[in-house]
Every structure is written in structure tokens, then in C-alpha cells.
XYZ file of N, CA, C and O in Angstrom:
428
model
N 255.646 -29.582 48.904
C 256.787 -28.601 49.159
C 255.994 -27.679 50.252
O 256.940 -27.153 51.497
N 254.907 -27.394 50.342
C 254.275 -26.222 51.438
C 254.405 -26.746 52.912
O 254.596 -26.420 53.499
N 253.908 -28.079 52.668
C 253.738 -28.784 54.080
C 255.097 -29.088 54.668
O 255.336 -28.791 55.849
N 256.037 -29.224 53.543
C 257.600 -29.591 54.374
C 257.954 -28.134 54.523
O 258.594 -28.055 55.727
N 257.719 -26.973 54.089
C 258.359 -25.869 54.283
C 257.566 -25.020 55.533
O 258.257 -24.595 56.442
N 256.404 -25.812 55.782
C 255.835 -25.075 57.140
C 256.228 -25.638 58.376
O 256.183 -25.234 59.455
N 257.078 -26.908 58.232
C 257.358 -27.786 59.250
C 258.898 -27.039 59.780
O 259.506 -27.577 60.378
N 259.614 -26.509 58.729
C 260.843 -25.648 59.108
C 260.797 -24.888 60.410
O 259.869 -24.047 60.340
N 262.038 -25.040 61.106
C 262.112 -24.069 62.391
C 262.359 -22.605 62.015
O 263.077 -22.477 61.024
N 261.957 -22.000 62.567
C 262.048 -20.181 62.527
C 263.529 -20.208 62.606
O 264.040 -20.483 64.053
N 264.321 -19.573 62.082
C 265.646 -19.322 62.225
C 265.941 -18.087 63.642
O 265.544 -17.438 63.552
N 266.908 -18.415 64.274
C 267.358 -17.395 65.101
C 267.788 -16.473 64.748
O 267.745 -15.090 65.412
N 268.453 -16.236 63.547
C 269.361 -15.203 63.013
C 268.826 -14.852 61.745
O 268.639 -15.958 60.937
N 268.999 -13.608 61.264
C 268.789 -13.398 59.723
C 269.911 -13.832 58.932
O 271.244 -13.922 59.426
N 269.977 -13.949 57.757
C 271.082 -14.346 56.940
C 272.265 -13.307 57.143
O 273.243 -13.515 56.983
N 271.953 -11.979 56.978
C 272.930 -10.768 57.195
C 273.589 -11.090 58.529
O 274.809 -10.515 58.676
N 273.285 -11.680 59.780
C 273.799 -12.007 60.962
C 275.400 -12.608 60.605
O 276.559 -12.544 61.236
N 275.167 -13.543 59.810
C 276.274 -14.165 59.225
C 277.452 -13.752 58.147
O 278.489 -13.992 58.028
N 277.106 -12.504 57.898
C 277.769 -11.671 56.962
C 278.746 -10.399 57.497
O 279.231 -9.745 56.687
N 278.752 -10.502 58.852
C 279.598 -9.525 59.631
C 281.256 -9.725 59.403
O 281.453 -10.928 59.066
N 281.758 -8.603 59.329
C 283.224 -8.356 59.096
C 283.230 -9.234 57.796
O 284.771 -9.654 57.793
N 282.773 -8.548 56.991
C 283.268 -8.935 55.762
C 284.196 -8.067 55.188
O 284.225 -6.963 55.217
N 285.130 -8.538 54.412
C 286.123 -7.832 53.317
C 285.648 -7.455 52.036
O 285.543 -8.516 51.125
N 285.113 -6.598 51.665
C 283.945 -6.481 50.481
C 284.779 -6.276 49.119
O 284.473 -6.967 48.290
N 285.827 -5.794 49.065
C 286.430 -5.718 47.833
C 287.961 -6.502 47.601
O 289.043 -5.858 47.478
N 287.794 -7.802 47.814
C 289.370 -8.382 48.202
C 288.941 -9.838 47.551
O 287.798 -10.579 48.157
N 289.635 -10.165 46.788
C 289.455 -11.743 46.421
C 290.885 -12.092 45.742
O 291.559 -11.337 44.987
N 291.158 -13.319 46.443
C 292.473 -13.615 45.886
C 292.691 -15.235 45.708
O 291.967 -15.794 46.201
N 293.213 -15.474 44.750
C 293.309 -16.994 44.321
C 294.898 -16.999 43.669
O 295.270 -16.041 42.823
N 295.351 -18.029 43.694
C 296.496 -18.453 43.120
C 296.661 -18.471 41.675
O 295.309 -18.935 41.022
N 297.419 -17.743 40.905
C 297.523 -18.291 39.364
C 296.873 -19.617 39.064
O 297.521 -20.652 39.672
N 296.378 -19.734 38.079
C 296.072 -21.027 37.371
C 297.152 -21.350 36.398
O 297.439 -20.258 35.887
N 297.603 -22.233 36.449
C 298.364 -23.165 35.269
C 298.028 -24.109 34.685
O 296.828 -24.584 34.669
N 298.380 -24.381 33.286
C 297.957 -25.043 32.490
C 297.810 -26.249 32.804
O 296.982 -26.918 32.374
N 298.772 -26.808 33.776
C 298.447 -28.351 34.361
C 297.170 -28.176 35.080
O 296.569 -29.391 35.187
N 296.512 -27.449 35.718
C 295.311 -27.285 36.425
C 294.473 -27.528 35.383
O 293.174 -28.215 35.623
N 294.398 -26.926 34.218
C 293.330 -26.876 33.296
C 293.250 -28.344 32.814
O 292.056 -28.962 32.743
N 294.428 -28.858 32.425
C 294.410 -30.514 31.785
C 293.927 -31.338 32.666
O 293.328 -32.583 32.245
N 294.230 -31.183 34.065
C 293.674 -32.114 35.076
C 292.301 -32.266 35.175
O 291.560 -32.982 35.341
N 291.785 -31.010 35.432
C 290.272 -30.647 35.260
C 289.578 -30.987 34.162
O 288.487 -31.889 34.302
N 290.085 -31.079 33.023
C 289.283 -31.346 31.933
C 289.416 -32.761 31.908
O 288.706 -33.614 31.546
N 290.478 -33.596 31.894
C 290.431 -34.943 32.505
C 289.654 -35.641 33.667
O 289.111 -36.315 33.074
N 289.062 -34.698 34.402
C 287.890 -35.354 35.442
C 286.494 -35.212 34.729
O 285.627 -35.402 35.514
N 286.410 -34.195 33.905
C 285.155 -34.040 33.351
C 284.249 -35.291 32.886
O 284.730 -36.059 32.066
N 283.137 -35.311 33.035
C 282.127 -36.322 32.403
C 281.807 -35.852 31.235
O 281.470 -34.808 30.930
N 281.106 -36.918 30.409
C 280.786 -36.695 28.989
C 279.388 -36.011 29.275
O 278.426 -36.486 29.798
N 279.233 -34.646 28.568
C 278.077 -33.943 28.886
C 276.869 -34.211 27.482
O 276.242 -33.551 27.702
N 277.051 -35.230 26.662
C 276.682 -35.250 25.828
C 276.361 -34.461 24.489
O 277.817 -33.930 24.552
N 275.750 -34.030 23.894
C 275.747 -33.394 22.676
C 274.412 -32.196 22.561
O 273.551 -32.649 22.990
N 275.034 -31.007 21.953
C 273.914 -30.446 21.877
C 274.411 -29.187 20.644
O 275.910 -29.140 20.494
N 273.418 -28.270 20.503
C 273.679 -27.233 19.316
C 274.745 -26.254 19.955
O 275.663 -25.997 19.181
N 274.894 -25.913 20.999
C 275.505 -24.816 21.658
C 276.726 -25.663 22.739
O 277.028 -24.756 23.437
N 276.847 -26.734 23.016
C 277.485 -27.356 23.826
C 278.903 -27.861 23.370
O 278.626 -28.846 22.224
N 279.998 -27.853 23.612
C 281.237 -28.483 23.234
C 281.539 -29.741 23.912
O 281.303 -29.749 24.858
N 281.308 -30.774 23.044
C 281.292 -32.358 23.431
C 282.766 -32.321 24.343
O 283.952 -31.788 24.033
N 282.602 -32.865 25.508
C 283.557 -33.017 26.367
C 284.628 -33.932 25.697
O 286.155 -33.688 25.898
N 284.401 -34.773 24.620
C 285.405 -35.563 24.124
C 286.083 -34.681 23.501
O 287.214 -34.767 23.545
N 285.572 -33.675 22.389
C 286.429 -32.896 21.983
C 287.453 -32.045 22.462
O 288.620 -31.808 22.489
N 286.840 -31.555 23.956
C 287.847 -30.998 24.702
C 288.956 -31.489 25.311
O 289.989 -31.127 25.467
N 288.548 -32.881 25.665
C 289.747 -33.507 25.995
C 290.801 -33.748 25.059
O 291.768 -33.977 25.245
N 290.304 -34.007 23.783
C 291.068 -34.085 22.629
C 292.090 -32.979 22.356
O 293.174 -33.151 21.943
N 291.499 -31.752 22.688
C 292.139 -30.600 22.295
C 292.578 -29.923 23.632
O 293.407 -28.699 23.280
N 292.645 -30.603 24.707
C 293.351 -29.976 25.949
C 294.546 -29.348 25.946
O 294.674 -28.351 26.511
N 295.657 -29.972 24.977
C 297.013 -29.467 25.363
C 297.203 -28.182 24.275
O 297.841 -27.459 24.533
N 296.307 -28.028 23.596
C 296.333 -26.866 22.542
C 295.562 -25.712 23.370
O 295.939 -24.487 23.050
N 294.500 -26.150 23.826
C 293.468 -25.045 24.585
C 294.079 -24.603 26.119
O 293.894 -23.472 26.276
N 294.722 -25.530 26.885
C 295.014 -25.021 27.930
C 295.850 -23.596 28.218
O 295.614 -23.426 29.416
N 296.401 -23.503 27.493
C 297.471 -22.451 27.654
C 296.487 -21.053 27.457
O 296.797 -20.087 28.139
N 295.759 -21.160 26.474
C 294.607 -20.164 26.255
C 293.769 -20.071 27.206
O 293.434 -18.678 27.712
N 293.032 -21.120 27.893
C 292.112 -20.935 28.734
C 292.865 -20.564 30.045
O 292.179 -19.686 30.821
N 293.945 -20.798 30.297
C 294.931 -20.383 31.224
C 294.858 -18.826 31.274
O 294.552 -18.093 32.543
N 295.421 -18.472 30.316
C 295.645 -16.982 30.134
C 293.973 -16.247 30.255
O 293.907 -15.178 30.962
N 292.995 -17.125 29.690
C 291.776 -16.305 29.975
C 291.325 -16.214 31.285
O 290.835 -15.220 31.920
N 290.997 -17.287 32.137
C 290.975 -17.377 33.593
C 291.724 -16.585 34.377
O 291.236 -16.002 35.259
N 292.997 -16.451 34.319
C 294.049 -15.570 34.806
C 293.597 -14.067 34.849
O 293.537 -13.467 35.705
N 293.069 -13.831 33.660
C 293.178 -12.261 33.012
C 291.655 -11.945 33.793
O 291.436 -10.999 34.468
N 290.710 -12.840 33.680
C 289.394 -12.601 34.412
C 289.577 -12.273 35.681
O 288.907 -11.545 36.292
N 290.328 -13.333 36.710
C 290.582 -13.213 38.087
C 291.370 -11.577 38.129
O 290.996 -10.824 38.873
N 292.420 -11.329 37.568
C 293.102 -10.012 37.787
C 292.265 -8.846 37.483
O 292.533 -8.075 38.455
N 291.503 -8.912 36.510
C 290.419 -7.768 36.258
C 289.253 -7.656 37.131
O 288.427 -6.752 36.832
N 289.176 -8.692 37.794
C 287.488 -8.583 38.619
C 286.779 -8.706 37.431
O 285.349 -8.666 38.243
N 286.680 -9.586 36.571
C 285.651 -9.918 35.544
C 285.371 -11.378 35.545
O 286.051 -12.027 35.383
N 283.819 -11.668 35.891
C 283.795 -12.894 35.900
C 282.326 -13.366 34.811
O 281.590 -12.788 35.215
N 282.767 -13.762 33.901
C 281.667 -14.322 32.944
C 280.147 -14.752 33.477
O 280.191 -15.696 34.443
N 279.195 -14.021 33.251
C 277.531 -14.682 33.674
C 277.385 -16.122 33.503
O 276.908 -16.907 34.271
N 277.894 -16.478 32.125
C 278.176 -18.007 31.715
C 278.638 -19.010 32.927
O 278.185 -20.071 33.015
N 279.544 -18.311 33.590
C 280.362 -19.324 34.666
C 279.942 -18.995 36.117
O 280.424 -19.379 36.915
N 278.967 -18.163 36.098
C 278.200 -17.951 37.630
C 277.030 -18.837 37.921
O 276.533 -18.817 39.274
N 276.532 -19.638 36.728
C 275.616 -20.573 37.354
C 276.071 -22.215 37.296
O 276.916 -22.405 36.712
N 275.169 -22.738 37.794
C 275.532 -24.190 37.926
C 273.903 -24.694 38.172
O 273.151 -24.257 38.585
N 273.997 -26.067 38.320
C 273.009 -27.055 38.305
C 273.030 -27.698 39.511
O 274.068 -28.616 39.817
N 272.380 -27.810 40.562
C 272.397 -28.407 41.972
C 271.308 -29.211 42.042
O 270.176 -28.725 41.753
N 271.815 -30.635 42.001
C 270.621 -31.543 42.057
C 270.689 -32.205 43.465
O 271.889 -32.830 43.623
N 269.779 -32.393 44.472
C 269.651 -32.808 45.677
C 269.444 -34.203 45.513
O 268.811 -35.036 44.174
N 270.356 -35.113 46.000
C 270.511 -36.558 45.858
C 269.962 -37.184 47.202
O 270.384 -37.053 48.350
N 268.656 -38.076 47.002
C 268.093 -38.711 48.323
C 269.085 -40.142 48.559
O 269.620 -40.544 47.533
N 269.374 -39.993 49.811
C 270.091 -41.027 50.411
C 269.543 -42.051 51.031
O 269.426 -43.371 50.819
N 268.937 -41.960 51.954
C 268.036 -42.710 52.733
C 267.109 -42.123 54.072
O 267.097 -41.094 54.030
N 266.330 -42.962 54.589
C 265.488 -42.434 55.575
C 264.137 -42.134 54.800
O 263.776 -42.254 53.642
N 263.229 -41.286 55.723
C 261.820 -40.762 55.010
C 262.150 -39.899 54.271
O 262.928 -38.590 54.811
N 261.720 -39.831 52.990
C 261.868 -38.603 52.195
C 260.871 -37.230 52.581
O 261.456 -36.044 52.074
N 260.056 -37.374 53.399
C 259.363 -36.403 54.052
C 259.689 -35.983 55.304
O 259.423 -34.725 55.477
N 260.782 -36.318 56.129
C 261.538 -36.019 57.153
C 262.421 -34.987 56.946
O 263.578 -35.076 56.619
N 262.163 -33.737 56.882
C 263.016 -32.733 56.870
C 264.300 -32.378 58.016
O 265.110 -31.759 57.868
N 263.741 -33.143 59.292
C 264.815 -33.188 60.324
C 265.777 -34.095 60.250
O 266.722 -34.140 61.496
N 265.947 -34.816 59.536
C 267.240 -35.829 59.245
C 268.269 -35.347 59.360
O 268.678 -34.575 58.605
N 269.367 -36.077 59.902
C 270.754 -35.678 59.412
C 271.437 -36.470 58.549
O 271.210 -37.405 58.439
């Protein structure tokens, strides 16, 4: 990793350069509807099983009962500007596609 990062070009601008003209206290999204929740649940892949994980299969079987409640919760979070920490995280996995694995300059 150190060898690869030493080959990275020096950026011309700092990260703050790209944050100009920001509107700091504004966020808008269309209200979520129950149908959005149902469609999204249908697209989920099975996540396996675990002590604190709700199986996707269970979620899919109960989506008709849960979608109205989840719709209310998500819309309330957006309206109040509250977003749970658990929903702020994700797992990003880079996927190697082709070419040399050591060449960081590939497009």
C-alpha cells in the first residue's frame, strides 16, 4: 500500500477547494411512500443470519405490514433533520476488474 500511495500524484487543489458555494443548512428530498419501501425491500439480497441482524427473508415476508411504519419513520427523520448513526455507515468493497493490479493510473 505504501508503495502504491507514494506513486499517487500530488493534488492541485485541497479538498476544501471543491466545497465552495455550499448551502450548509438545506436538505430536500421527496417524501418517501410505502411503495418505495416495498420496491427497495424486494431488491435486497439475502444477508445471512446473525444475532442482531433481521433476515432479509423475514423482512420481505413482512414488508406489507412494515412499509407504512418504515415510511413514517424515514419521513419523520428527514423532516426533523435526524438521521440515525446506524444508517450513516456502509461497507465499500473495491472490485478488481482488469489490467495490472499494481497500476494505480489505469482508467
